[in-house]
Tab-separated table of C-alpha atoms in Angstrom:
chain	number	residue	atom	x	y	z
A	237	MET	CA	-24.744	24.462	22.097
A	238	ILE	CA	-26.545	21.792	24.166
A	239	GLU	CA	-29.798	22.451	22.316
A	240	ALA	CA	-28.036	22.119	18.968
A	241	LEU	CA	-26.409	18.838	19.994
A	242	THR	CA	-29.794	17.482	21.102
A	243	LEU	CA	-31.427	18.492	17.819
A	244	PHE	CA	-28.709	16.843	15.759
A	245	ALA	CA	-28.770	13.727	17.942
A	246	ILE	CA	-32.482	13.379	17.137
A	247	LEU	CA	-31.730	13.898	13.432
A	248	GLY	CA	-29.025	11.254	13.734
A	249	ILE	CA	-31.577	8.732	14.977
A	250	PHE	CA	-33.797	9.432	11.978
A	251	ALA	CA	-30.897	9.404	9.493
A	252	GLY	CA	-29.545	6.178	10.963
A	253	LEU	CA	-32.925	4.447	10.826
A	254	VAL	CA	-33.429	5.511	7.213
A	255	ALA	CA	-29.908	4.489	6.240
A	256	GLY	CA	-30.385	1.088	7.847
A	257	MET	CA	-33.840	0.542	6.353
A	258	PHE	CA	-33.016	1.553	2.797
A	259	GLY	CA	-29.361	0.609	2.590
A	260	VAL	CA	-28.209	4.102	1.617
A	261	GLY	CA	-25.610	6.371	3.113
A	262	GLY	CA	-26.957	9.018	5.441
A	263	GLY	CA	-25.712	11.874	3.232
A	264	ILE	CA	-28.639	12.034	0.846
A	265	ILE	CA	-30.912	12.240	3.903
A	266	THR	CA	-28.940	14.651	6.082
A	267	VAL	CA	-27.984	17.268	3.474
A	268	PRO	CA	-31.544	18.607	2.947
A	269	PHE	CA	-32.184	18.519	6.704
A	270	PHE	CA	-28.978	20.465	7.305
A	271	VAL	CA	-30.113	23.054	4.774
A	272	ALA	CA	-33.444	23.505	6.599
A	273	ILE	CA	-31.828	23.600	10.049
A	274	PHE	CA	-29.068	26.013	9.047
A	275	ILE	CA	-31.691	28.352	7.586
A	276	GLN	CA	-33.536	28.286	10.915
A	277	PHE	CA	-30.269	28.930	12.739
A	278	GLY	CA	-29.878	32.113	10.702
A	279	PHE	CA	-26.650	31.118	8.950
A	280	GLU	CA	-25.589	33.282	6.012
A	281	GLU	CA	-27.328	32.178	2.821
A	282	GLU	CA	-24.102	32.133	0.809
A	283	ILE	CA	-22.592	29.321	2.886
A	284	ILE	CA	-25.601	27.188	3.864
A	285	ILE	CA	-25.478	24.560	1.106
A	286	HIS	CA	-21.690	24.243	1.250
A	287	MET	CA	-21.877	23.767	5.009
A	288	ALA	CA	-24.643	21.185	4.597
A	289	VAL	CA	-22.537	19.098	2.205
A	290	GLY	CA	-19.287	19.521	4.129
A	291	THR	CA	-20.982	18.645	7.422
A	292	SER	CA	-22.605	15.595	5.825
A	293	LEU	CA	-19.194	14.297	4.771
A	294	GLY	CA	-17.863	14.971	8.262
A	295	CYS	CA	-20.621	12.756	9.680
A	296	ILE	CA	-19.946	10.002	7.138
A	297	VAL	CA	-16.356	9.706	8.399
A	298	PHE	CA	-17.611	8.125	11.629
A	299	THR	CA	-20.595	6.189	10.266
A	300	GLY	CA	-18.406	4.911	7.421
A	301	ILE	CA	-15.782	3.564	9.826
A	302	SER	CA	-18.484	1.775	11.811
A	303	SER	CA	-20.057	0.285	8.691
A	304	ALA	CA	-16.731	-0.792	7.184
A	305	TYR	CA	-15.692	-2.417	10.462
A	306	ALA	CA	-18.897	-4.445	10.533
A	307	HIS	CA	-18.335	-5.634	6.966
A	308	SER	CA	-14.679	-6.355	7.686
A	309	LYS	CA	-15.634	-8.735	10.506
A	310	LYS	CA	-17.669	-10.688	7.950
A	311	ASN	CA	-14.733	-10.735	5.500
A	312	ALA	CA	-16.872	-8.821	3.007
A	313	ILE	CA	-14.211	-6.325	1.892
A	314	SER	CA	-12.070	-7.037	-1.181
A	315	TYR	CA	-8.816	-5.227	-0.550
A	316	ASN	CA	-7.606	-6.016	-4.086
A	317	PHE	CA	-10.353	-3.714	-5.340
A	318	LEU	CA	-10.325	-1.316	-2.408
A	319	LYS	CA	-6.672	-0.240	-2.666
A	320	PRO	CA	-6.671	1.097	-6.248
A	321	LEU	CA	-10.176	2.533	-5.913
A	322	ALA	CA	-9.256	4.319	-2.680
A	323	SER	CA	-6.124	5.759	-4.313
A	324	GLY	CA	-8.282	7.409	-6.955
A	325	ILE	CA	-10.970	8.385	-4.465
A	326	VAL	CA	-8.492	10.346	-2.325
A	327	ILE	CA	-7.704	12.680	-5.223
A	328	GLY	CA	-11.232	12.817	-6.637
A	329	ALA	CA	-12.945	13.544	-3.306
A	330	PHE	CA	-10.560	16.368	-2.429
A	331	LEU	CA	-10.854	17.966	-5.885
A	332	GLY	CA	-14.631	17.506	-5.815
A	333	ALA	CA	-14.868	19.523	-2.610
A	334	LEU	CA	-12.652	22.284	-4.007
A	335	PHE	CA	-14.834	22.360	-7.136
A	336	ALA	CA	-18.149	22.338	-5.243
A	337	VAL	CA	-17.312	25.377	-3.109
A	338	GLN	CA	-16.791	27.381	-6.311
A	339	LEU	CA	-20.366	26.673	-7.395
A	340	ASN	CA	-23.217	28.992	-6.569
A	341	GLY	CA	-25.134	27.616	-3.575
A	342	ASN	CA	-28.462	27.497	-5.425
A	343	LEU	CA	-26.886	25.633	-8.344
A	344	LEU	CA	-25.310	23.078	-6.018
A	345	LYS	CA	-28.627	22.645	-4.201
A	346	THR	CA	-30.393	22.065	-7.524
A	347	ILE	CA	-27.815	19.465	-8.563
A	348	ILE	CA	-28.421	17.546	-5.339
A	349	GLY	CA	-32.188	17.815	-5.876
A	350	ILE	CA	-31.919	16.392	-9.396
A	351	PHE	CA	-29.781	13.558	-8.068
A	352	ALA	CA	-32.448	12.756	-5.456
A	353	LEU	CA	-35.086	12.776	-8.219
A	354	LEU	CA	-33.067	10.276	-10.269
A	355	ILE	CA	-32.908	7.976	-7.239
A	356	ALA	CA	-36.685	8.344	-6.794
A	357	ILE	CA	-37.264	7.365	-10.430
A	358	GLN	CA	-34.885	4.421	-10.134
A	359	MET	CA	-36.696	3.163	-7.036
A	360	SER	CA	-40.128	3.706	-8.612
A	361	VAL	CA	-39.359	1.540	-11.630
A	362	SER	CA	-37.635	-1.060	-9.410
A	363	LYS	CA	-34.518	-1.035	-11.539
A	364	ASP	CA	-31.066	-1.354	-10.027
A	365	ILE	CA	-28.174	0.410	-11.716
A	366	LYS	CA	-26.342	-2.272	-13.663
A	367	LEU	CA	-23.144	-2.268	-15.658
A	368	LYS	CA	-22.146	-4.940	-18.112
A	369	PRO	CA	-19.479	-7.319	-16.752
A	370	ARG	CA	-16.143	-6.782	-18.443
A	371	ASN	CA	-12.456	-7.396	-18.049
A	372	GLN	CA	-10.764	-4.832	-15.890
A	373	THR	CA	-7.642	-2.935	-16.946
A	374	ASN	CA	-4.863	-2.196	-14.474
A	375	LYS	CA	-5.429	1.574	-14.545
A	376	GLU	CA	-9.227	1.534	-14.629
A	377	PRO	CA	-9.925	1.431	-10.847
A	378	TYR	CA	-7.791	4.531	-10.297
A	379	PHE	CA	-9.798	6.563	-12.827
A	380	VAL	CA	-13.123	5.130	-11.650
A	381	GLY	CA	-12.211	5.867	-8.039
A	382	SER	CA	-11.382	9.456	-8.954
A	383	GLY	CA	-14.803	9.868	-10.565
A	384	ILE	CA	-16.632	8.256	-7.653
A	385	GLY	CA	-14.795	10.447	-5.154
A	386	PHE	CA	-15.331	13.611	-7.193
A	387	PHE	CA	-19.104	13.312	-7.618
A	388	SER	CA	-19.703	11.893	-4.132
A	389	SER	CA	-17.866	14.825	-2.582
A	390	ILE	CA	-19.992	17.301	-4.534
A	391	LEU	CA	-23.201	15.559	-3.421
A	392	GLY	CA	-22.134	14.923	0.183
A	393	ILE	CA	-22.689	11.158	-0.008
A	394	GLY	CA	-20.687	8.017	0.685
A	395	GLY	CA	-20.661	6.947	-2.962
A	396	GLY	CA	-22.389	3.575	-2.669
A	397	ILE	CA	-24.804	4.301	-5.500
A	398	PHE	CA	-21.768	4.603	-7.798
A	399	SER	CA	-19.346	2.059	-6.366
A	400	VAL	CA	-21.686	-0.905	-5.778
A	401	PRO	CA	-22.734	-1.252	-9.465
A	402	TYR	CA	-19.116	-0.880	-10.560
A	403	LEU	CA	-17.865	-3.529	-8.157
A	404	LYS	CA	-20.659	-5.930	-9.138
A	405	ALA	CA	-19.816	-5.453	-12.819
A	406	SER	CA	-16.164	-6.096	-11.987
A	407	GLY	CA	-17.029	-9.591	-10.769
A	408	LEU	CA	-17.512	-9.211	-7.026
A	409	PRO	CA	-20.517	-10.864	-5.363
A	410	MET	CA	-23.141	-8.544	-3.904
A	411	THR	CA	-22.002	-8.929	-0.284
A	412	SER	CA	-18.402	-8.059	-1.160
A	413	SER	CA	-19.545	-5.196	-3.398
A	414	VAL	CA	-21.514	-3.641	-0.546
A	415	GLY	CA	-18.728	-4.218	1.983
A	416	THR	CA	-16.015	-2.826	-0.280
A	417	SER	CA	-18.243	0.113	-1.147
A	418	ALA	CA	-18.711	0.838	2.569
A	419	ALA	CA	-14.928	0.908	2.991
A	420	CYS	CA	-14.636	3.249	-0.009
A	421	GLY	CA	-16.909	5.674	1.828
A	422	ILE	CA	-14.186	6.379	4.392
A	423	PRO	CA	-11.648	8.068	2.049
A	424	ILE	CA	-14.530	9.840	0.289
A	425	ALA	CA	-15.676	11.330	3.586
A	426	VAL	CA	-12.214	12.069	4.998
A	427	PHE	CA	-10.754	13.814	1.959
A	428	GLY	CA	-14.030	15.384	0.888
A	429	ALA	CA	-14.487	16.837	4.373
A	430	LEU	CA	-10.847	17.961	4.342
A	431	GLY	CA	-11.485	19.850	1.108
A	432	TYR	CA	-14.520	21.616	2.581
A	433	LEU	CA	-12.589	22.376	5.758
A	434	ILE	CA	-9.630	23.951	3.944
A	435	SER	CA	-11.842	25.847	1.490
A	436	GLY	CA	-13.894	27.494	4.190
A	437	VAL	CA	-11.446	27.959	7.035
A	438	ASP	CA	-10.922	31.686	6.358
A	439	ASN	CA	-14.538	32.503	5.466
A	440	ILE	CA	-15.697	35.371	7.673
A	441	LEU	CA	-19.352	34.332	7.275
A	442	LEU	CA	-18.873	31.084	9.223
A	443	PRO	CA	-20.917	30.684	12.416
A	444	PRO	CA	-19.408	29.759	15.812
A	445	PHE	CA	-18.336	26.107	16.217
A	446	ALA	CA	-17.703	25.738	12.474
A	447	LEU	CA	-14.423	24.302	11.226
A	448	GLY	CA	-14.315	25.428	7.637
A	449	TYR	CA	-17.590	24.338	6.061
A	450	ILE	CA	-18.097	21.664	8.724
A	451	TYR	CA	-20.469	22.426	11.608
A	452	LEU	CA	-19.034	20.527	14.554
A	453	PRO	CA	-22.191	20.256	16.747
A	454	ALA	CA	-23.934	18.490	13.856
A	455	VAL	CA	-21.078	16.037	13.347
A	456	ILE	CA	-20.925	15.225	17.061
A	457	GLY	CA	-24.683	14.934	17.588
A	458	ILE	CA	-25.415	12.838	14.528
A	459	SER	CA	-22.410	10.550	14.944
A	460	LEU	CA	-23.435	9.722	18.511
A	461	THR	CA	-26.838	8.354	17.512
A	462	SER	CA	-26.872	7.403	13.835
A	463	ILE	CA	-24.468	4.482	14.195
A	464	LEU	CA	-26.697	2.767	16.757
A	465	ALA	CA	-29.932	3.698	14.972
A	466	ALA	CA	-28.722	2.208	11.692
A	467	LYS	CA	-28.650	-1.235	13.287
A	468	TYR	CA	-32.300	-0.927	14.274
A	469	GLY	CA	-33.158	0.360	10.822
A	470	ALA	CA	-31.627	-2.741	9.295
A	471	ASN	CA	-33.729	-4.906	11.630
A	472	ILE	CA	-36.883	-3.056	10.555
A	473	ALA	CA	-35.998	-3.658	6.916
A	474	HIS	CA	-36.080	-7.419	7.477
A	475	HIS	CA	-39.711	-7.180	8.602
A	476	VAL	CA	-40.977	-5.040	5.717
A	477	SER	CA	-41.324	-6.210	2.113
A	478	GLU	CA	-38.748	-4.960	-0.375
A	479	LYS	CA	-41.542	-3.544	-2.565
A	480	ILE	CA	-42.862	-1.356	0.260
A	481	LEU	CA	-39.349	-0.235	1.216
A	482	LYS	CA	-38.649	0.880	-2.355
A	483	ARG	CA	-41.913	2.814	-2.523
A	484	MET	CA	-41.148	4.547	0.780
A	485	MET	CA	-37.644	5.387	-0.414
A	486	ALA	CA	-38.945	6.709	-3.739
A	487	CYS	CA	-41.462	8.978	-1.981
A	488	MET	CA	-38.822	10.317	0.379
A	489	MET	CA	-36.353	11.023	-2.429
A	490	PHE	CA	-39.084	12.736	-4.448
A	491	LEU	CA	-39.925	15.035	-1.524
A	492	ILE	CA	-36.227	15.770	-0.988
A	493	SER	CA	-35.810	16.632	-4.675
A	494	ILE	CA	-38.747	19.051	-4.563
A	495	TYR	CA	-37.386	20.739	-1.461
A	496	MET	CA	-33.836	21.064	-2.799
A	497	VAL	CA	-34.890	22.368	-6.217
A	498	PHE	CA	-37.708	24.722	-5.237
A	499	SER	CA	-36.926	25.865	-1.671
């Protein structure tokens, strides 16, 4: 148990640094590492990918609260947007988790790998995801939130890659878009993790210290270190050119995609 906590604490430092440097949630980084570590731990193959995603969301609960609090102190969260989005996210994230656990593990792993490849391509061509500005309908944020929560829960991420472009297109400045997106990551993580917990709670293949498809030593170890490390990662980012950061991110996502698709 102590050895596992130490290993995940070290992973948390790396995930936090990467998250801070590249401005992404830790999920896209931690999921493939969880897969590799759980294989080495000898976990049953049928549950490895579901545990990796569920555990990732469990970690994001704590890192998301820390990030949202930091943005809240800077008044960078638009609660007019957050409330309806979060209402949809709650339903979408929970249903996404219930849907994901029905998928074959290899299929889910491939989906995550393809998603990482798309990020790599986006970073390589230096194009941000953009939506055309438009007038917002009263019901739209609820449906958009459901979609963001659903797909983020399947991928084990905080949803920023979906929510930031939407919020920018809805008229929010970049700082408020990022801050509101960070706050949206909390209900994604909480209700996504809850879905993975409930879905796996009676699975006889679960290893010790697992709560459903959430591996508690990983959540504890990573949460202890990633929050602090993310601050240092952000400081590093200010001393490296944006062009170099994007190239580093693209290379990392490309390697992750290869591992997830072909491992």
